[in-house]
Coordinates of C-alpha atoms and ligand atoms in Angstrom, one line a residue:
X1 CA 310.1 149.2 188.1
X2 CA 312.9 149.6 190.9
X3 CA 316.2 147.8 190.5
X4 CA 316.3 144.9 193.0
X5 CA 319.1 144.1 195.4
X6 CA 320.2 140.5 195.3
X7 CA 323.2 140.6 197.4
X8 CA 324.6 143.9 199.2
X9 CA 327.2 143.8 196.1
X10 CA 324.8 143.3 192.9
X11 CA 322.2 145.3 191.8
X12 CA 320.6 143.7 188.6
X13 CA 318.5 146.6 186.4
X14 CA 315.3 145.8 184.6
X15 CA 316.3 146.6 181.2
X16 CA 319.3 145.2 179.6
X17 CA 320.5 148.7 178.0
X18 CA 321.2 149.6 181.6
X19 CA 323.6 146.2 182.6
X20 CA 326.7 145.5 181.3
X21 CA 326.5 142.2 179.6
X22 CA 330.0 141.1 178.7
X23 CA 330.3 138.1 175.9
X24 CA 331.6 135.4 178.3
X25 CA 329.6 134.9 181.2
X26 CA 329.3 132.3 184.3
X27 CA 325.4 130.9 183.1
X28 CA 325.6 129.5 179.7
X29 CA 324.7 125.7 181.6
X30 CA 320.8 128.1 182.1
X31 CA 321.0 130.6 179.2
X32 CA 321.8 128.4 176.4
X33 CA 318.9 125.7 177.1
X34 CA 316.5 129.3 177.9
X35 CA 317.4 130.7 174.2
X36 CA 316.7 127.6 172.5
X37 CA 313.2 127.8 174.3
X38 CA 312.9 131.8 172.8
X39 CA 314.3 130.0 169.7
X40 CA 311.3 127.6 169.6
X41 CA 308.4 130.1 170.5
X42 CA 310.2 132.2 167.3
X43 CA 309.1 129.3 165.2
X44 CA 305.4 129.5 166.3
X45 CA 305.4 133.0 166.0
X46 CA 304.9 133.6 169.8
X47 CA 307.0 136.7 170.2
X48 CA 306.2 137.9 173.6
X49 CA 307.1 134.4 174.9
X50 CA 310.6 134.4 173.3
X51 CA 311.0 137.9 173.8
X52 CA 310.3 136.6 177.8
X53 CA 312.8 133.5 177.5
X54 CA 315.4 136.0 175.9
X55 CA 315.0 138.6 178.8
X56 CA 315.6 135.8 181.3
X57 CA 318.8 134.7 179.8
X58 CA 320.0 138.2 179.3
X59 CA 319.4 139.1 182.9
X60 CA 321.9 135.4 184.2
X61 CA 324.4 136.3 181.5
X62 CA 325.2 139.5 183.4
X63 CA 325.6 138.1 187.0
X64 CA 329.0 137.9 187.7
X65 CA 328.7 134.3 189.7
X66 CA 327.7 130.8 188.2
X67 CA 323.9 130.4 190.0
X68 CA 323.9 127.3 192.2
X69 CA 320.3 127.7 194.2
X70 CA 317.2 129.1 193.1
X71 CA 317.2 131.2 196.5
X72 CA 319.7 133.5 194.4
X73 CA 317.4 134.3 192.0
X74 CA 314.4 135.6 194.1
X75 CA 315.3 139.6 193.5
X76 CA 316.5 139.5 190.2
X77 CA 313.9 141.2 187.4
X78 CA 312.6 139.6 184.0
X79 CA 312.1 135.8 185.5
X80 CA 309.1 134.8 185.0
X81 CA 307.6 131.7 186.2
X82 CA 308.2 129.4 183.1
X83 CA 311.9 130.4 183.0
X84 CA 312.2 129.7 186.7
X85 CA 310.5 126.6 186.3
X86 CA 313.1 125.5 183.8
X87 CA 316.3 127.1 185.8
X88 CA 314.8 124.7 188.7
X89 CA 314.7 121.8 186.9
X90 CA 318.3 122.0 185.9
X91 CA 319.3 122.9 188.9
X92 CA 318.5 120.3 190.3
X93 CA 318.5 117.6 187.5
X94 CA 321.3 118.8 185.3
X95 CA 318.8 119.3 182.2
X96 CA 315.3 120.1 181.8
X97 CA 312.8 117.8 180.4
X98 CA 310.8 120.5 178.1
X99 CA 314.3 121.8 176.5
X100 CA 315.5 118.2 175.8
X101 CA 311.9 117.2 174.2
X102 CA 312.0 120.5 172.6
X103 CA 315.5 119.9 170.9
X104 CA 314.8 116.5 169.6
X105 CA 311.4 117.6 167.9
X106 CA 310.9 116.6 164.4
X107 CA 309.4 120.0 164.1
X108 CA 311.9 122.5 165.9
X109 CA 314.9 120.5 163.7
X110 CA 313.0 121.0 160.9
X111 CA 312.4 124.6 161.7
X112 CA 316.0 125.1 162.3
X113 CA 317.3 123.4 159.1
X114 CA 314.9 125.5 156.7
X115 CA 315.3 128.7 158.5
X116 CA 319.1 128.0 158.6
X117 CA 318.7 128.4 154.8
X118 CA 319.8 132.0 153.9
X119 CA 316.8 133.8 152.6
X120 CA 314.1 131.5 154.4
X121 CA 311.6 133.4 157.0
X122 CA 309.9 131.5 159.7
X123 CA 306.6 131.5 157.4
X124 CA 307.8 130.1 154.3
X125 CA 309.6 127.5 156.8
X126 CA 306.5 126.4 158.7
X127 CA 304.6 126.3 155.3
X128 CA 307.3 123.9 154.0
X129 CA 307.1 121.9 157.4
X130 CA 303.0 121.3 157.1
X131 CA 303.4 120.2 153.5
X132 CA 306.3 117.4 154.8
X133 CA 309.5 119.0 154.1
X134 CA 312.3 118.7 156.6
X135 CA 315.6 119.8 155.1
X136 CA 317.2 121.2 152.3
X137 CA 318.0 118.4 150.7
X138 CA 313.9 117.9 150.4
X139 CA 313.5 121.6 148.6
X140 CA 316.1 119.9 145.9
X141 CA 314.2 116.7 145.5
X142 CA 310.6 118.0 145.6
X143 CA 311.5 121.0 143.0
X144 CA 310.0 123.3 145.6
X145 CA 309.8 127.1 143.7
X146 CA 312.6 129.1 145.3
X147 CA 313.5 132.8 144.9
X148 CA 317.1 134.1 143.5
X149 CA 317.9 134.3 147.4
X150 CA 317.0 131.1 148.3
X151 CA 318.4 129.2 145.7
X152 CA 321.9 131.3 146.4
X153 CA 321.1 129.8 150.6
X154 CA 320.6 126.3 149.0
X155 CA 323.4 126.1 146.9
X156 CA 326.0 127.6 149.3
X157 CA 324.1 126.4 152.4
X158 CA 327.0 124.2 154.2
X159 CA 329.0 127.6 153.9
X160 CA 326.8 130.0 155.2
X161 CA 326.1 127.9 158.1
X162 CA 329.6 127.2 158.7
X163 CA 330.6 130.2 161.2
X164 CA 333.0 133.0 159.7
X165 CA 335.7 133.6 161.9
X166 CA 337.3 137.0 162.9
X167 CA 339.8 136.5 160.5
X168 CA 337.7 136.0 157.6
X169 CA 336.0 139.1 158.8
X170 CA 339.5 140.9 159.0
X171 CA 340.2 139.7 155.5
X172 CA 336.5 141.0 154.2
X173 CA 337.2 143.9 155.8
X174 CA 340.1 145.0 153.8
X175 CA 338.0 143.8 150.6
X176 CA 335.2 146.2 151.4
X177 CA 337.6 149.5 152.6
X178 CA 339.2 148.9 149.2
X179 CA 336.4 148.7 147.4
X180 CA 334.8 151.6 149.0
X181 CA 337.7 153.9 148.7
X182 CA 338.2 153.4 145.1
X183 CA 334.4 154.4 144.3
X184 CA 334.3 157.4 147.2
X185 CA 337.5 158.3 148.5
X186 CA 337.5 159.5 151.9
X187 CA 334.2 157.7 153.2
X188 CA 334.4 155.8 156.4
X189 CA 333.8 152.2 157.0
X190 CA 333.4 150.2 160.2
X191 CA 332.8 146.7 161.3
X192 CA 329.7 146.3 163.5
X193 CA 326.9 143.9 164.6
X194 CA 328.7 140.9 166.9
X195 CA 332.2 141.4 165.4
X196 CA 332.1 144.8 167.0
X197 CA 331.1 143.3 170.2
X198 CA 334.0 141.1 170.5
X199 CA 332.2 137.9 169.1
X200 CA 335.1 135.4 167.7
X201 CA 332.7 133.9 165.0
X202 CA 329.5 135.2 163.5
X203 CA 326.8 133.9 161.0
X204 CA 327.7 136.6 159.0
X205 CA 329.8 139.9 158.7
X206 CA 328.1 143.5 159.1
X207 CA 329.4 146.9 157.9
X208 CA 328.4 149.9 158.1
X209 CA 329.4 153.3 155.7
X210 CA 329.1 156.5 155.3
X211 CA 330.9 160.2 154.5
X212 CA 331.7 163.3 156.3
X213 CA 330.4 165.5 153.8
X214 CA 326.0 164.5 153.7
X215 CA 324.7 163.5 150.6
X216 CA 328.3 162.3 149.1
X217 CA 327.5 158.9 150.3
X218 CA 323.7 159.5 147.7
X219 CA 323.3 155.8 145.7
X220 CA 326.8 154.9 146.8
X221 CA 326.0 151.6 147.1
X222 CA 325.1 150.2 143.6
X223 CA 328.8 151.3 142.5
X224 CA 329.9 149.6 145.5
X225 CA 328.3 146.8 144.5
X226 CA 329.7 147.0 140.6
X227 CA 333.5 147.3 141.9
X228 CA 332.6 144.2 143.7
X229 CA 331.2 142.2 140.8
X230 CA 333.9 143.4 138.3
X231 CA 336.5 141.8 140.9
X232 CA 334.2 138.4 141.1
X233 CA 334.1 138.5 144.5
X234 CA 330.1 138.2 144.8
X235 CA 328.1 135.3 144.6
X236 CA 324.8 137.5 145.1
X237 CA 323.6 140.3 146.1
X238 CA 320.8 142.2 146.5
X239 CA 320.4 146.0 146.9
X240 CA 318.1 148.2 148.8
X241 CA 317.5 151.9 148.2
X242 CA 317.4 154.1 151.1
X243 CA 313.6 154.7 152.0
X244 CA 314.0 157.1 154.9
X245 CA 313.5 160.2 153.4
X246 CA 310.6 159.3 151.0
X247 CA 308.8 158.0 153.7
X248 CA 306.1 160.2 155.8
X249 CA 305.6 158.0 157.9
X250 CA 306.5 160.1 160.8
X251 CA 309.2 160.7 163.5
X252 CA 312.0 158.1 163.6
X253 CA 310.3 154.7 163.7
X254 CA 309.6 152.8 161.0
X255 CA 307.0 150.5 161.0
X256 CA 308.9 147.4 161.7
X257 CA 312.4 147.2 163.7
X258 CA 313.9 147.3 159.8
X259 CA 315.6 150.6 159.0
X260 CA 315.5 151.8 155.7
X261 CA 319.3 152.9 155.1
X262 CA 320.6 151.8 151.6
X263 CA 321.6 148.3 152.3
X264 CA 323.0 145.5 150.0
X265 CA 322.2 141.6 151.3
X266 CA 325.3 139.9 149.7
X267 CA 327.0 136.4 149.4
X268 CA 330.7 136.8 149.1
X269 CA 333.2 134.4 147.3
X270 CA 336.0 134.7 149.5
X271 CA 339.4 133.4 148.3
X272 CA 341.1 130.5 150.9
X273 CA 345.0 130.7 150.7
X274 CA 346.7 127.2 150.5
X275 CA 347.6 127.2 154.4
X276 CA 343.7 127.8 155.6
X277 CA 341.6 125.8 152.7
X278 CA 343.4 122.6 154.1
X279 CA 341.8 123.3 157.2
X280 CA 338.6 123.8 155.4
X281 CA 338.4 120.9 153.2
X282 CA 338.7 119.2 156.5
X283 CA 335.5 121.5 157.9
X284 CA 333.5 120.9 154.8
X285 CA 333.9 117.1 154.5
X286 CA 332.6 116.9 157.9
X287 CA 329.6 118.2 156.9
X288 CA 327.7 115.4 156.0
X289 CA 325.0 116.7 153.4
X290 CA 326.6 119.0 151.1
X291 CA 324.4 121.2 148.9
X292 CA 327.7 123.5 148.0
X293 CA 328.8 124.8 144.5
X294 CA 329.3 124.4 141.1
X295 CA 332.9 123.7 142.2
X296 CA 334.4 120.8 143.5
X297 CA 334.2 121.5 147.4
X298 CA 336.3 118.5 148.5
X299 CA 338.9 118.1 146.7
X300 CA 339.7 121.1 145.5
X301 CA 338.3 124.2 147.1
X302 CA 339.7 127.6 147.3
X303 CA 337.2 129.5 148.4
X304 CA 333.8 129.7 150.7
X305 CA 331.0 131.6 150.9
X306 CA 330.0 134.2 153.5
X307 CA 327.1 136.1 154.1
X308 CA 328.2 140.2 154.2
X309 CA 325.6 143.1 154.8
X310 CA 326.5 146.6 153.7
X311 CA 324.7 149.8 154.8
X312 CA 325.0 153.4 154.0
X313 CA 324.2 155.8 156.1
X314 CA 324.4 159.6 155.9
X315 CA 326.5 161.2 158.4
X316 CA 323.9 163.2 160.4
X317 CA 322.4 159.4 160.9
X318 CA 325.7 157.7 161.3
X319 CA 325.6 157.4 165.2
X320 CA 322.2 155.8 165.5
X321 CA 323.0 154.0 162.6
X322 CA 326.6 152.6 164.8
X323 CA 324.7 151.7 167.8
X324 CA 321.2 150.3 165.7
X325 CA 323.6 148.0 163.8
X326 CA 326.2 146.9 166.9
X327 CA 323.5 144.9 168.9
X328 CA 322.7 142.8 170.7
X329 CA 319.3 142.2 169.0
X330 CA 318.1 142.0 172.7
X331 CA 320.0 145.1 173.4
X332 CA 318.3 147.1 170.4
X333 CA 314.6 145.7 171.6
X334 CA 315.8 147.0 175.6
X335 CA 317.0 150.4 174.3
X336 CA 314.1 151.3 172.0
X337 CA 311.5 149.9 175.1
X338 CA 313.4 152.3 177.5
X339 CA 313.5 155.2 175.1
X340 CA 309.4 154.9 174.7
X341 CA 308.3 153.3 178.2
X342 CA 310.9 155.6 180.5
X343 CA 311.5 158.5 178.4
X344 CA 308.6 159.2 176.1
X345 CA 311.3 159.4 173.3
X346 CA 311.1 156.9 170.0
X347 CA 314.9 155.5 168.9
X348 CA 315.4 154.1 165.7
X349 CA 319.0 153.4 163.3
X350 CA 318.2 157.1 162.1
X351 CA 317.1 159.4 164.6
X352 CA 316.0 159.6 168.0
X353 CA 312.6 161.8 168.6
X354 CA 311.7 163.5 172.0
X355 CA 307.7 163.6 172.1
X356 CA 307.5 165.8 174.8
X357 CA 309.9 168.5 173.4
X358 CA 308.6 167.3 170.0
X359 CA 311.6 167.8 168.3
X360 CA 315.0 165.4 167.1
X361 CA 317.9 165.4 169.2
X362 CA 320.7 165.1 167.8
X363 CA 324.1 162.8 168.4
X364 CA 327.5 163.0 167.1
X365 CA 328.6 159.8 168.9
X366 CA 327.0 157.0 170.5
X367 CA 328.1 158.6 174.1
X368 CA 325.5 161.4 173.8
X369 CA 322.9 158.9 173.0
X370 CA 322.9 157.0 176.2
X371 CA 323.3 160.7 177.6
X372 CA 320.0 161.7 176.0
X373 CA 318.2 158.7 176.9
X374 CA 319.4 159.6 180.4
X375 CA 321.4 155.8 180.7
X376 CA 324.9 155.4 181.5
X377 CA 327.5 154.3 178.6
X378 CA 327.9 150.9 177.4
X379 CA 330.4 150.1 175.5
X380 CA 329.8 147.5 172.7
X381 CA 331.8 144.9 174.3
X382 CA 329.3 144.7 177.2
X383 CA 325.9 144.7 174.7
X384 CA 326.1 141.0 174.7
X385 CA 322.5 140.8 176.3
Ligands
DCP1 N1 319.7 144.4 164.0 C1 318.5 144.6 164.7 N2 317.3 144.2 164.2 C2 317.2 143.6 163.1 C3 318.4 143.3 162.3 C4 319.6 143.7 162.8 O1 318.5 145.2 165.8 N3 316.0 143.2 162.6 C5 320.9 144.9 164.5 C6 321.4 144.2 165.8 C7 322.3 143.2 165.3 C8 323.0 143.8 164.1 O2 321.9 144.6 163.6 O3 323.3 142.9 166.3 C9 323.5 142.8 163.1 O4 322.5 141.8 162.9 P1 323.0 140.3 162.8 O5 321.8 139.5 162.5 O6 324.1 140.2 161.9 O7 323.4 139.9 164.3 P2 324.9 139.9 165.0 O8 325.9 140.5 164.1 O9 324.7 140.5 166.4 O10 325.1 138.3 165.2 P3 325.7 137.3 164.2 O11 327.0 136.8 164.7 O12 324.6 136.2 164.2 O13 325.8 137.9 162.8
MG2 MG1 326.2 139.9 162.2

């Protein structure tokens, strides 16, 4: 597909590996009301539909002007009629009628409040939702059967929906760098997913490890994971082994979009200091329905939970792995469709595979990615698609 002109000035690309796509943008008044559309076709299972709804509110978050008329639109890519239909309607109304009905729906709030619990797919959610269950609260009183992970999202559910801020993602930061460096001195830790794109809050904090010399970072997780639990700082965890090598299942895609580095899904018990749990008492007590702790969380709390992902990654994987984990999930889906649609090449967290040459290229840095998939550099800040 060719790029389109809208003005002399802008040129909008089809795919959103190719735009910049910085964090704060002039349309969230279209693209918030769009993503809770993708949001709701996610609950029905309907991907292409909010895989459409997300490409739509990807392509307005990288204009560089608030849209005022729908005559601005008519050469931009990705807008298909539904989302223009919408964009039109609040234009010209100030909201839209199918977002607003869609919002209040017993069913999308439903959806929402079980999926919200860490743990919880869409499946198990609308399984819950056709047997009458609407919150929480309801899997407590109905003594629904719930896995170690769930009953760690139920119990600590107010926290983990409770946005961690970049500070608390500083302050895990140093937690994990020290833990890693006493169990494998000289490996290398960084901060990705949205925290690495500049986000100031998250619904969880992503890092991502590994060592210069390959194979020294072999099963470092599970002592990662005991330095961890001798300090009490985890409330659960649970650890992956790395399936990458096992598997035969040929050149550098997995099945699913899941990668199969080492990987430990945790729940951290992070320490408040006195000045920032009066703040948070505050935060917690306006949550109304509180599902939290064995401790008391009002009067007396000194600590809250917050989801962490780790993954290891060998070094010769480390820069797929860096931009795999950095996002935007829309930018991951756009570079892995442009990889196989306009370059016959297959991108994954590991490796990126040329079919023509039939061979692995490989990358030292995220830079010579994008040079081998023939796109110009993005840096994370602007992978907000
Ligand atoms: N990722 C992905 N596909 C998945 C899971 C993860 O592409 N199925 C990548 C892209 C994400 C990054 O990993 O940006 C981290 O995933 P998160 O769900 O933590 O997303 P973010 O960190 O971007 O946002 P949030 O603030 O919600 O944590
Ligand atoms: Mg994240």
């Amino acid at each position: 597909p060719k790029p389109c002109e809208v003005t002399p000035a802008i040129i909008m690309k089809t795919y959103a590996c190719q735009r910049r796509t910085p964090l704060k943008h002039h349309n969230s008044f279209l693209t918030e009301p769009l993503e809770i559309l993708a949001e709701n076709a996610e609950f029905s299972e309907n991907e292409g539909r909010s895989i459409a709804f997300r490409r739509s509110a990807a392509v307005l978050k990288a204009l560089p002007h608030v849209v005022r008329a729908m005559d601005e639109l008519k050469d931009l890519p990705c807008l298909g009629e539904h989302s223009l239909r919408v964009i039109k309607e609040i234009l010209e109304d100030g909201t839209s009628s199918e977002v607003e009905s869609t919002r209040q729906s017993e069913q999308f709030q439903a959806m929402k409040a079980l999926t919200g619990v860490f743990g919880v797919g869409v499946r198990t959610a609308d399984r819950w939702f056709r047997e009458g269950l609407r919150s929480p609260l309801d899997l407590i009183h109905t003594g629904q059967k719930l896995n170690h992970a769930q009953q760690a999202g139920v119990q600590h559910y107010n926290d983990l929906n409770t946005p961690v801020t970049k500070k608390e993602a500083m302050v895990i930061s140093d937690i994990v760098e020290r833990a890693v460096k006493a169990v494998l001195p000289g490996a290398i830790i960084i901060l990705t997913g949205g925290f690495r794109r500049g986000k100031e809050v998250g619904h969880d904090v992503d890092f991502l490890i590994t060592h210069p010399e390959e194979g020294a970072e072999e099963r470092l997780m599970p002592k990662i994971v005991n330095w961890l639990e001798e300090q009490g700082l985890l409330l659960y965890q649970k650890t992956t082994r790395n399936s990458y090598l096992e598997s035969k299942d040929g050149p550098a895609r997995p099945p699913s979009n899941m990668d199969r580095f080492e990987r430990c899904f945790s729940i951290f018990k992070l320490e408040q200091s006195k000045m920032d749990s009066d703040t948070q008492v505050e935060a917690s007590s306006y949550n109304s329905s509180t599902t939290d702790g064995p401790e008391e969380r009002h009067s007396g709390s000194r600590w809250r939970a917050v989801r962490v992902d780790l993954v290891v990654s060998p070094y010769s994987q480390f820069a797929f792995a860096t931009l795999g984990w950095t996002g935007s999930k829309l930018f991951e889906r756009e570079l892995r469709r442009w990889a196989g649609q306009e370059k016959g090449m297959s991108l994954s967290s590991h490796a990126l595979y040329d079919s023509k040459q039939q061979r692995y290229l490989q990358a030292n840095s995220e830079e010579e990615i994008f040079a081998h998939l023939g796109l110009e550099y993005i840096p994370p800040s602007e992978r907000n698609a």
